[in-house]
PDB file of C-alpha atoms in Angstrom:
ATOM      1  CA  UNK A   1     291.346-151.505  79.520  1.00  0.00           C
ATOM      2  CA  UNK A   2     288.991-149.158  77.682  1.00  0.00           C
ATOM      3  CA  UNK A   3     292.132-148.024  75.216  1.00  0.00           C
ATOM      4  CA  UNK A   4     291.726-152.114  73.874  1.00  0.00           C
ATOM      5  CA  UNK A   5     289.737-152.077  69.816  1.00  0.00           C
ATOM      6  CA  UNK A   6     285.798-152.973  70.646  1.00  0.00           C
ATOM      7  CA  UNK A   7     285.409-157.047  69.795  1.00  0.00           C
ATOM      8  CA  UNK A   8     289.025-158.074  71.113  1.00  0.00           C
ATOM      9  CA  UNK A   9     287.401-156.158  74.509  1.00  0.00           C
ATOM     10  CA  UNK A  10     283.232-157.439  74.133  1.00  0.00           C
ATOM     11  CA  UNK A  11     285.772-161.041  74.274  1.00  0.00           C
ATOM     12  CA  UNK A  12     287.813-160.004  77.028  1.00  0.00           C
ATOM     13  CA  UNK A  13     284.940-159.537  79.462  1.00  0.00           C
ATOM     14  CA  UNK A  14     283.544-161.947  78.487  1.00  0.00           C
ATOM     15  CA  UNK A  15     286.545-164.407  79.958  1.00  0.00           C
ATOM     16  CA  UNK A  16     287.359-162.304  82.387  1.00  0.00           C
ATOM     17  CA  UNK A  17     283.582-160.698  83.598  1.00  0.00           C
ATOM     18  CA  UNK A  18     280.575-163.777  82.068  1.00  0.00           C
ATOM     19  CA  UNK A  19     282.428-166.733  81.520  1.00  0.00           C
ATOM     20  CA  UNK A  20     284.682-166.623  84.909  1.00  0.00           C
ATOM     21  CA  UNK A  21     281.292-166.193  86.934  1.00  0.00           C
ATOM     22  CA  UNK A  22     278.395-168.440  84.763  1.00  0.00           C
ATOM     23  CA  UNK A  23     276.281-167.869  87.741  1.00  0.00           C
ATOM     24  CA  UNK A  24     276.311-164.718  88.676  1.00  0.00           C
ATOM     25  CA  UNK A  25     273.556-162.043  87.828  1.00  0.00           C
ATOM     26  CA  UNK A  26     276.197-158.678  89.165  1.00  0.00           C
ATOM     27  CA  UNK A  27     278.932-159.749  88.117  1.00  0.00           C
ATOM     28  CA  UNK A  28     277.070-160.206  84.131  1.00  0.00           C
ATOM     29  CA  UNK A  29     275.348-156.666  84.995  1.00  0.00           C
ATOM     30  CA  UNK A  30     278.713-154.841  86.095  1.00  0.00           C
ATOM     31  CA  UNK A  31     280.519-155.933  83.067  1.00  0.00           C
ATOM     32  CA  UNK A  32     277.205-155.015  80.887  1.00  0.00           C
ATOM     33  CA  UNK A  33     277.398-151.743  82.718  1.00  0.00           C
ATOM     34  CA  UNK A  34     281.218-151.208  81.976  1.00  0.00           C
ATOM     35  CA  UNK A  35     281.631-151.818  78.513  1.00  0.00           C
ATOM     36  CA  UNK A  36     278.234-149.878  77.873  1.00  0.00           C
ATOM     37  CA  UNK A  37     280.471-146.809  79.810  1.00  0.00           C
ATOM     38  CA  UNK A  38     283.227-146.796  77.653  1.00  0.00           C
ATOM     39  CA  UNK A  39     281.808-146.691  74.625  1.00  0.00           C
ATOM     40  CA  UNK A  40     279.012-145.129  75.990  1.00  0.00           C
ATOM     41  CA  UNK A  41     279.376-142.960  72.429  1.00  0.00           C
ATOM     42  CA  UNK A  42     279.428-144.874  69.538  1.00  0.00           C
ATOM     43  CA  UNK A  43     276.803-146.535  71.441  1.00  0.00           C
ATOM     44  CA  UNK A  44     274.280-143.459  71.843  1.00  0.00           C
ATOM     45  CA  UNK A  45     275.432-142.792  68.423  1.00  0.00           C
ATOM     46  CA  UNK A  46     274.655-145.849  67.569  1.00  0.00           C
ATOM     47  CA  UNK A  47     270.570-144.854  69.136  1.00  0.00           C
ATOM     48  CA  UNK A  48     267.697-144.236  68.306  1.00  0.00           C
ATOM     49  CA  UNK A  49     266.409-145.163  64.595  1.00  0.00           C
ATOM     50  CA  UNK A  50     262.857-145.955  63.769  1.00  0.00           C
ATOM     51  CA  UNK A  51     261.536-148.929  63.830  1.00  0.00           C
ATOM     52  CA  UNK A  52     257.943-148.761  63.447  1.00  0.00           C
ATOM     53  CA  UNK A  53     255.386-145.995  60.283  1.00  0.00           C
ATOM     54  CA  UNK A  54     252.238-145.078  62.200  1.00  0.00           C
ATOM     55  CA  UNK A  55     249.971-145.794  58.493  1.00  0.00           C
ATOM     56  CA  UNK A  56     246.412-144.251  59.807  1.00  0.00           C
ATOM     57  CA  UNK A  57     244.109-146.974  57.501  1.00  0.00           C
ATOM     58  CA  UNK A  58     245.956-149.375  59.489  1.00  0.00           C
ATOM     59  CA  UNK A  59     244.436-148.870  62.248  1.00  0.00           C
ATOM     60  CA  UNK A  60     240.675-150.081  63.700  1.00  0.00           C
ATOM     61  CA  UNK A  61     238.846-148.250  65.475  1.00  0.00           C
ATOM     62  CA  UNK A  62     240.092-149.321  68.983  1.00  0.00           C
ATOM     63  CA  UNK A  63     243.256-148.451  68.122  1.00  0.00           C
ATOM     64  CA  UNK A  64     242.927-145.223  66.805  1.00  0.00           C
ATOM     65  CA  UNK A  65     241.456-144.296  70.645  1.00  0.00           C
ATOM     66  CA  UNK A  66     244.589-146.072  72.370  1.00  0.00           C
ATOM     67  CA  UNK A  67     247.195-144.522  70.120  1.00  0.00           C
ATOM     68  CA  UNK A  68     245.206-141.224  68.795  1.00  0.00           C
ATOM     69  CA  UNK A  69     248.556-139.071  70.433  1.00  0.00           C
ATOM     70  CA  UNK A  70     250.370-141.530  68.464  1.00  0.00           C
ATOM     71  CA  UNK A  71     249.732-141.570  65.392  1.00  0.00           C
ATOM     72  CA  UNK A  72     249.255-138.151  65.405  1.00  0.00           C
ATOM     73  CA  UNK A  73     252.391-136.928  66.191  1.00  0.00           C
ATOM     74  CA  UNK A  74     254.775-139.725  66.187  1.00  0.00           C
ATOM     75  CA  UNK A  75     256.934-142.089  64.208  1.00  0.00           C
ATOM     76  CA  UNK A  76     255.279-139.590  60.875  1.00  0.00           C
ATOM     77  CA  UNK A  77     258.583-137.764  59.357  1.00  0.00           C
ATOM     78  CA  UNK A  78     257.660-133.824  59.383  1.00  0.00           C
ATOM     79  CA  UNK A  79     255.837-132.330  56.040  1.00  0.00           C
ATOM     80  CA  UNK A  80     254.699-136.558  55.780  1.00  0.00           C
ATOM     81  CA  UNK A  81     251.630-136.525  53.767  1.00  0.00           C
ATOM     82  CA  UNK A  82     250.466-139.972  53.132  1.00  0.00           C
ATOM     83  CA  UNK A  83     251.329-140.435  49.695  1.00  0.00           C
ATOM     84  CA  UNK A  84     255.463-140.263  49.530  1.00  0.00           C
ATOM     85  CA  UNK A  85     256.926-141.918  46.340  1.00  0.00           C
ATOM     86  CA  UNK A  86     259.318-144.908  46.277  1.00  0.00           C
ATOM     87  CA  UNK A  87     262.033-143.173  46.981  1.00  0.00           C
ATOM     88  CA  UNK A  88     260.921-141.191  50.370  1.00  0.00           C
ATOM     89  CA  UNK A  89     260.471-145.322  51.500  1.00  0.00           C
ATOM     90  CA  UNK A  90     263.171-146.306  50.464  1.00  0.00           C
ATOM     91  CA  UNK A  91     264.860-143.565  52.083  1.00  0.00           C
ATOM     92  CA  UNK A  92     263.403-144.100  55.783  1.00  0.00           C
ATOM     93  CA  UNK A  93     263.575-148.067  55.408  1.00  0.00           C
ATOM     94  CA  UNK A  94     268.153-147.427  54.669  1.00  0.00           C
ATOM     95  CA  UNK A  95     267.639-144.525  57.967  1.00  0.00           C
ATOM     96  CA  UNK A  96     265.816-147.034  59.824  1.00  0.00           C
ATOM     97  CA  UNK A  97     269.077-150.120  58.346  1.00  0.00           C
ATOM     98  CA  UNK A  98     272.119-148.127  58.774  1.00  0.00           C
ATOM     99  CA  UNK A  99     272.146-147.444  62.933  1.00  0.00           C
ATOM    100  CA  UNK A 100     271.474-151.985  63.112  1.00  0.00           C
ATOM    101  CA  UNK A 101     274.201-152.513  60.660  1.00  0.00           C
ATOM    102  CA  UNK A 102     276.457-150.392  62.490  1.00  0.00           C
ATOM    103  CA  UNK A 103     274.919-151.550  66.549  1.00  0.00           C
ATOM    104  CA  UNK A 104     276.113-154.900  64.692  1.00  0.00           C
ATOM    105  CA  UNK A 105     279.377-154.402  63.854  1.00  0.00           C
ATOM    106  CA  UNK A 106     280.173-153.414  67.152  1.00  0.00           C
ATOM    107  CA  UNK A 107     279.092-156.472  67.762  1.00  0.00           C
ATOM    108  CA  UNK A 108     276.441-155.094  69.584  1.00  0.00           C
ATOM    109  CA  UNK A 109     272.527-156.679  69.640  1.00  0.00           C
ATOM    110  CA  UNK A 110     269.992-153.533  68.306  1.00  0.00           C
ATOM    111  CA  UNK A 111     266.298-152.987  70.765  1.00  0.00           C
ATOM    112  CA  UNK A 112     263.050-151.349  70.725  1.00  0.00           C
ATOM    113  CA  UNK A 113     261.922-150.513  73.332  1.00  0.00           C
ATOM    114  CA  UNK A 114     258.137-148.729  75.199  1.00  0.00           C
ATOM    115  CA  UNK A 115     257.715-147.531  78.592  1.00  0.00           C
ATOM    116  CA  UNK A 116     255.970-144.653  80.177  1.00  0.00           C
ATOM    117  CA  UNK A 117     257.069-141.651  80.573  1.00  0.00           C
ATOM    118  CA  UNK A 118     255.534-141.361  84.195  1.00  0.00           C
ATOM    119  CA  UNK A 119     257.703-143.972  85.686  1.00  0.00           C
ATOM    120  CA  UNK A 120     260.544-140.892  85.984  1.00  0.00           C
ATOM    121  CA  UNK A 121     257.559-138.082  85.167  1.00  0.00           C
ATOM    122  CA  UNK A 122     258.353-136.053  88.275  1.00  0.00           C
ATOM    123  CA  UNK A 123     262.153-136.794  88.049  1.00  0.00           C
ATOM    124  CA  UNK A 124     262.212-134.966  84.183  1.00  0.00           C
ATOM    125  CA  UNK A 125     259.474-132.407  84.534  1.00  0.00           C
ATOM    126  CA  UNK A 126     262.197-129.375  84.739  1.00  0.00           C
ATOM    127  CA  UNK A 127     262.033-125.720  84.012  1.00  0.00           C
ATOM    128  CA  UNK A 128     263.497-126.568  81.285  1.00  0.00           C
ATOM    129  CA  UNK A 129     261.398-129.410  80.740  1.00  0.00           C
ATOM    130  CA  UNK A 130     257.346-128.656  80.587  1.00  0.00           C
ATOM    131  CA  UNK A 131     256.002-131.534  79.083  1.00  0.00           C
ATOM    132  CA  UNK A 132     255.444-134.988  78.129  1.00  0.00           C
ATOM    133  CA  UNK A 133     254.457-137.871  75.879  1.00  0.00           C
ATOM    134  CA  UNK A 134     252.665-140.659  77.393  1.00  0.00           C
ATOM    135  CA  UNK A 135     255.276-142.682  76.601  1.00  0.00           C
ATOM    136  CA  UNK A 136     258.850-143.105  75.265  1.00  0.00           C
ATOM    137  CA  UNK A 137     259.724-145.595  72.257  1.00  0.00           C
ATOM    138  CA  UNK A 138     263.534-145.944  71.237  1.00  0.00           C
ATOM    139  CA  UNK A 139     265.821-148.185  69.864  1.00  0.00           C
ATOM    140  CA  UNK A 140     268.642-148.689  70.882  1.00  0.00           C
ATOM    141  CA  UNK A 141     272.143-149.993  70.961  1.00  0.00           C
ATOM    142  CA  UNK A 142     273.457-152.682  73.688  1.00  0.00           C
ATOM    143  CA  UNK A 143     276.281-154.158  74.179  1.00  0.00           C
ATOM    144  CA  UNK A 144     275.445-158.386  74.003  1.00  0.00           C
ATOM    145  CA  UNK A 145     276.020-159.471  76.979  1.00  0.00           C
ATOM    146  CA  UNK A 146     273.294-157.243  78.239  1.00  0.00           C
ATOM    147  CA  UNK A 147     269.368-158.945  79.053  1.00  0.00           C
ATOM    148  CA  UNK A 148     266.736-156.863  78.693  1.00  0.00           C
ATOM    149  CA  UNK A 149     266.340-156.572  82.522  1.00  0.00           C
ATOM    150  CA  UNK A 150     270.127-155.590  82.477  1.00  0.00           C
ATOM    151  CA  UNK A 151     268.562-153.180  79.921  1.00  0.00           C
ATOM    152  CA  UNK A 152     265.960-151.973  82.355  1.00  0.00           C
ATOM    153  CA  UNK A 153     267.903-150.890  85.568  1.00  0.00           C
ATOM    154  CA  UNK A 154     271.362-149.788  83.701  1.00  0.00           C
ATOM    155  CA  UNK A 155     271.290-148.888  79.446  1.00  0.00           C
ATOM    156  CA  UNK A 156     268.049-147.030  79.085  1.00  0.00           C
ATOM    157  CA  UNK A 157     268.584-145.329  82.175  1.00  0.00           C
ATOM    158  CA  UNK A 158     271.850-144.067  80.736  1.00  0.00           C
ATOM    159  CA  UNK A 159     270.785-142.924  77.622  1.00  0.00           C
ATOM    160  CA  UNK A 160     267.998-140.915  78.310  1.00  0.00           C
ATOM    161  CA  UNK A 161     269.690-139.084  81.589  1.00  0.00           C
ATOM    162  CA  UNK A 162     272.499-138.473  78.912  1.00  0.00           C
ATOM    163  CA  UNK A 163     269.728-137.645  76.070  1.00  0.00           C
ATOM    164  CA  UNK A 164     267.883-134.847  78.409  1.00  0.00           C
ATOM    165  CA  UNK A 165     270.386-133.996  80.841  1.00  0.00           C
ATOM    166  CA  UNK A 166     268.669-135.490  83.734  1.00  0.00           C
ATOM    167  CA  UNK A 167     270.153-138.472  86.502  1.00  0.00           C
ATOM    168  CA  UNK A 168     267.124-140.648  86.052  1.00  0.00           C
ATOM    169  CA  UNK A 169     266.744-144.258  88.419  1.00  0.00           C
ATOM    170  CA  UNK A 170     266.456-148.052  87.419  1.00  0.00           C
ATOM    171  CA  UNK A 171     263.174-148.512  85.874  1.00  0.00           C
ATOM    172  CA  UNK A 172     261.326-151.172  88.142  1.00  0.00           C
ATOM    173  CA  UNK A 173     261.862-155.331  86.432  1.00  0.00           C
ATOM    174  CA  UNK A 174     258.543-155.400  84.081  1.00  0.00           C
ATOM    175  CA  UNK A 175     257.953-151.895  83.014  1.00  0.00           C
ATOM    176  CA  UNK A 176     260.129-151.364  79.712  1.00  0.00           C
ATOM    177  CA  UNK A 177     258.809-153.455  76.349  1.00  0.00           C
ATOM    178  CA  UNK A 178     261.838-155.039  74.605  1.00  0.00           C
ATOM    179  CA  UNK A 179     262.449-156.522  71.997  1.00  0.00           C
ATOM    180  CA  UNK A 180     265.131-158.107  70.070  1.00  0.00           C
ATOM    181  CA  UNK A 181     265.170-155.670  65.942  1.00  0.00           C
ATOM    182  CA  UNK A 182     265.796-158.276  63.473  1.00  0.00           C
ATOM    183  CA  UNK A 183     266.622-157.670  59.943  1.00  0.00           C
ATOM    184  CA  UNK A 184     264.032-159.027  56.341  1.00  0.00           C
ATOM    185  CA  UNK A 185     267.245-160.181  55.031  1.00  0.00           C
ATOM    186  CA  UNK A 186     266.927-162.875  57.719  1.00  0.00           C
ATOM    187  CA  UNK A 187     263.727-164.683  56.939  1.00  0.00           C
ATOM    188  CA  UNK A 188     263.753-168.052  55.138  1.00  0.00           C
ATOM    189  CA  UNK A 189     262.775-166.578  51.474  1.00  0.00           C
ATOM    190  CA  UNK A 190     263.443-166.581  48.137  1.00  0.00           C
ATOM    191  CA  UNK A 191     260.866-165.565  46.168  1.00  0.00           C
ATOM    192  CA  UNK A 192     257.586-164.470  46.586  1.00  0.00           C
ATOM    193  CA  UNK A 193     253.846-163.372  44.155  1.00  0.00           C
ATOM    194  CA  UNK A 194     252.944-159.748  45.543  1.00  0.00           C
ATOM    195  CA  UNK A 195     250.190-159.148  43.032  1.00  0.00           C
ATOM    196  CA  UNK A 196     247.831-157.887  42.009  1.00  0.00           C
ATOM    197  CA  UNK A 197     243.958-159.767  42.283  1.00  0.00           C
ATOM    198  CA  UNK A 198     241.926-161.194  40.166  1.00  0.00           C
ATOM    199  CA  UNK A 199     245.390-161.452  38.577  1.00  0.00           C
ATOM    200  CA  UNK A 200     246.704-165.456  38.205  1.00  0.00           C
ATOM    201  CA  UNK A 201     248.622-165.209  41.345  1.00  0.00           C
ATOM    202  CA  UNK A 202     246.653-167.969  42.337  1.00  0.00           C
ATOM    203  CA  UNK A 203     247.201-170.048  39.267  1.00  0.00           C
ATOM    204  CA  UNK A 204     250.207-169.271  39.125  1.00  0.00           C
ATOM    205  CA  UNK A 205     251.663-170.469  42.996  1.00  0.00           C
ATOM    206  CA  UNK A 206     249.499-173.971  41.355  1.00  0.00           C
ATOM    207  CA  UNK A 207     251.684-174.459  38.911  1.00  0.00           C
ATOM    208  CA  UNK A 208     254.801-173.739  40.987  1.00  0.00           C
ATOM    209  CA  UNK A 209     254.512-175.734  43.316  1.00  0.00           C
ATOM    210  CA  UNK A 210     253.941-179.191  40.659  1.00  0.00           C
ATOM    211  CA  UNK A 211     257.824-179.174  41.150  1.00  0.00           C
ATOM    212  CA  UNK A 212     259.149-181.506  43.639  1.00  0.00           C
ATOM    213  CA  UNK A 213     261.737-178.533  45.176  1.00  0.00           C
ATOM    214  CA  UNK A 214     259.723-175.292  44.975  1.00  0.00           C
ATOM    215  CA  UNK A 215     257.008-174.946  47.806  1.00  0.00           C
ATOM    216  CA  UNK A 216     255.158-171.551  50.026  1.00  0.00           C
ATOM    217  CA  UNK A 217     254.918-170.745  53.559  1.00  0.00           C
ATOM    218  CA  UNK A 218     251.328-170.867  53.215  1.00  0.00           C
ATOM    219  CA  UNK A 219     248.643-173.012  50.783  1.00  0.00           C
ATOM    220  CA  UNK A 220     246.926-170.380  49.880  1.00  0.00           C
ATOM    221  CA  UNK A 221     247.670-166.057  50.854  1.00  0.00           C
ATOM    222  CA  UNK A 222     249.973-165.243  53.560  1.00  0.00           C
ATOM    223  CA  UNK A 223     249.231-162.377  55.660  1.00  0.00           C
ATOM    224  CA  UNK A 224     252.992-162.300  56.783  1.00  0.00           C
ATOM    225  CA  UNK A 225     253.636-159.308  54.755  1.00  0.00           C
ATOM    226  CA  UNK A 226     250.445-157.328  54.080  1.00  0.00           C
ATOM    227  CA  UNK A 227     248.880-154.561  57.058  1.00  0.00           C
ATOM    228  CA  UNK A 228     246.892-156.189  59.348  1.00  0.00           C
ATOM    229  CA  UNK A 229     249.516-159.198  58.803  1.00  0.00           C
ATOM    230  CA  UNK A 230     251.856-160.619  61.315  1.00  0.00           C
ATOM    231  CA  UNK A 231     254.602-157.974  62.494  1.00  0.00           C
ATOM    232  CA  UNK A 232     251.553-155.949  61.920  1.00  0.00           C
ATOM    233  CA  UNK A 233     249.169-156.966  64.285  1.00  0.00           C
ATOM    234  CA  UNK A 234     250.093-155.516  67.722  1.00  0.00           C
ATOM    235  CA  UNK A 235     250.079-152.436  68.052  1.00  0.00           C
ATOM    236  CA  UNK A 236     249.037-151.285  64.108  1.00  0.00           C
ATOM    237  CA  UNK A 237     252.447-149.922  63.781  1.00  0.00           C
ATOM    238  CA  UNK A 238     253.979-150.980  59.991  1.00  0.00           C
ATOM    239  CA  UNK A 239     256.941-152.251  61.223  1.00  0.00           C
ATOM    240  CA  UNK A 240     260.561-150.497  59.799  1.00  0.00           C
ATOM    241  CA  UNK A 241     262.347-153.052  61.257  1.00  0.00           C
ATOM    242  CA  UNK A 242     261.214-156.923  62.138  1.00  0.00           C
ATOM    243  CA  UNK A 243     261.380-158.326  65.784  1.00  0.00           C
ATOM    244  CA  UNK A 244     264.174-161.318  66.030  1.00  0.00           C
ATOM    245  CA  UNK A 245     260.770-162.493  68.112  1.00  0.00           C
ATOM    246  CA  UNK A 246     259.391-162.274  64.877  1.00  0.00           C
ATOM    247  CA  UNK A 247     261.543-163.849  62.351  1.00  0.00           C
ATOM    248  CA  UNK A 248     262.387-166.953  64.595  1.00  0.00           C
ATOM    249  CA  UNK A 249     258.597-167.422  63.443  1.00  0.00           C
ATOM    250  CA  UNK A 250     258.271-166.959  60.374  1.00  0.00           C
ATOM    251  CA  UNK A 251     261.926-169.654  59.585  1.00  0.00           C
ATOM    252  CA  UNK A 252     260.379-171.754  62.691  1.00  0.00           C
ATOM    253  CA  UNK A 253     257.494-173.342  60.306  1.00  0.00           C
ATOM    254  CA  UNK A 254     260.527-175.344  58.471  1.00  0.00           C
ATOM    255  CA  UNK A 255     261.778-176.848  60.950  1.00  0.00           C
ATOM    256  CA  UNK A 256     260.741-180.326  62.714  1.00  0.00           C
ATOM    257  CA  UNK A 257     257.362-181.742  60.927  1.00  0.00           C
ATOM    258  CA  UNK A 258     257.144-179.370  57.950  1.00  0.00           C
ATOM    259  CA  UNK A 259     261.232-179.689  56.640  1.00  0.00           C
ATOM    260  CA  UNK A 260     262.060-176.331  54.454  1.00  0.00           C
ATOM    261  CA  UNK A 261     261.894-176.577  50.705  1.00  0.00           C
ATOM    262  CA  UNK A 262     264.965-175.835  48.757  1.00  0.00           C
ATOM    263  CA  UNK A 263     263.450-172.915  46.753  1.00  0.00           C
ATOM    264  CA  UNK A 264     260.862-171.799  49.070  1.00  0.00           C
ATOM    265  CA  UNK A 265     257.874-169.348  48.341  1.00  0.00           C
ATOM    266  CA  UNK A 266     255.549-166.637  49.084  1.00  0.00           C
ATOM    267  CA  UNK A 267     251.767-164.947  47.391  1.00  0.00           C
ATOM    268  CA  UNK A 268     250.403-162.465  48.376  1.00  0.00           C
ATOM    269  CA  UNK A 269     248.821-160.103  45.899  1.00  0.00           C
ATOM    270  CA  UNK A 270     247.840-157.309  48.723  1.00  0.00           C
ATOM    271  CA  UNK A 271     251.501-157.109  48.781  1.00  0.00           C
ATOM    272  CA  UNK A 272     250.923-154.304  45.547  1.00  0.00           C
ATOM    273  CA  UNK A 273     249.633-151.612  47.272  1.00  0.00           C
ATOM    274  CA  UNK A 274     252.063-151.382  49.617  1.00  0.00           C
ATOM    275  CA  UNK A 275     255.198-149.762  50.087  1.00  0.00           C
ATOM    276  CA  UNK A 276     256.311-150.671  53.025  1.00  0.00           C
ATOM    277  CA  UNK A 277     255.470-154.569  52.424  1.00  0.00           C
ATOM    278  CA  UNK A 278     257.455-154.548  49.031  1.00  0.00           C
ATOM    279  CA  UNK A 279     261.107-152.282  51.070  1.00  0.00           C
ATOM    280  CA  UNK A 280     260.513-155.082  53.614  1.00  0.00           C
ATOM    281  CA  UNK A 281     261.103-157.373  50.951  1.00  0.00           C
ATOM    282  CA  UNK A 282     263.815-155.261  48.709  1.00  0.00           C
ATOM    283  CA  UNK A 283     266.215-155.469  51.964  1.00  0.00           C
TER     284      UNK A 283
END
């Protein structure tokens, strides 16, 4: 019943709509849509947060040409010059995580979605909407039982039709790039040596490694947190929230043949020069 609180409602749907029909995608899709519609205002309120930010100096020439419009028009907060203070970055990271945390609190999953506007261009371009960006990028809170296909067929159309006040059809399968988002605190890491260059960071790492219970994520400098490293290499966008796949990749290095040290650190002096990286680590 829609009047049930969120968590009992999720449990009821799991029992009646999913576990009773474990092989029925139609049943799971219907339960996903029903739950999203019943709590539409909550899911929409916790969507729309920023998960990436463009920095011009992180774009190589090819990416700069490809993402020219996004670099200028998207992601950089209005009025920013590129010389922002630590307080500015703190506020940006806090805003990025606020919607994610409240989405998780209501047992939702937080996603990052991007797809070309051409999918709905002919429908959206009306007398009141005369121009569209080349692609839509949004962070989306959705019910836990919804998968990628259900996001394309149900959740994304519902979200954007409520935002744009235009009825929209399902996206064709495979149209959207979808990534579930995680959080920096889920990284299996205890400390970081952040720099500076030529100030003894390598010697510090080698000396700490003499202790039998201390290890490092890499024999040398770990580029995971610096511009050009793993969280950034896909599109040239610095991440305010990591993808779940990135966190699993980072943590997965310590499974099976390579057990995790009791105290695990990372070392890269270039972190000192990246406000994004330091604030990510501070999370």
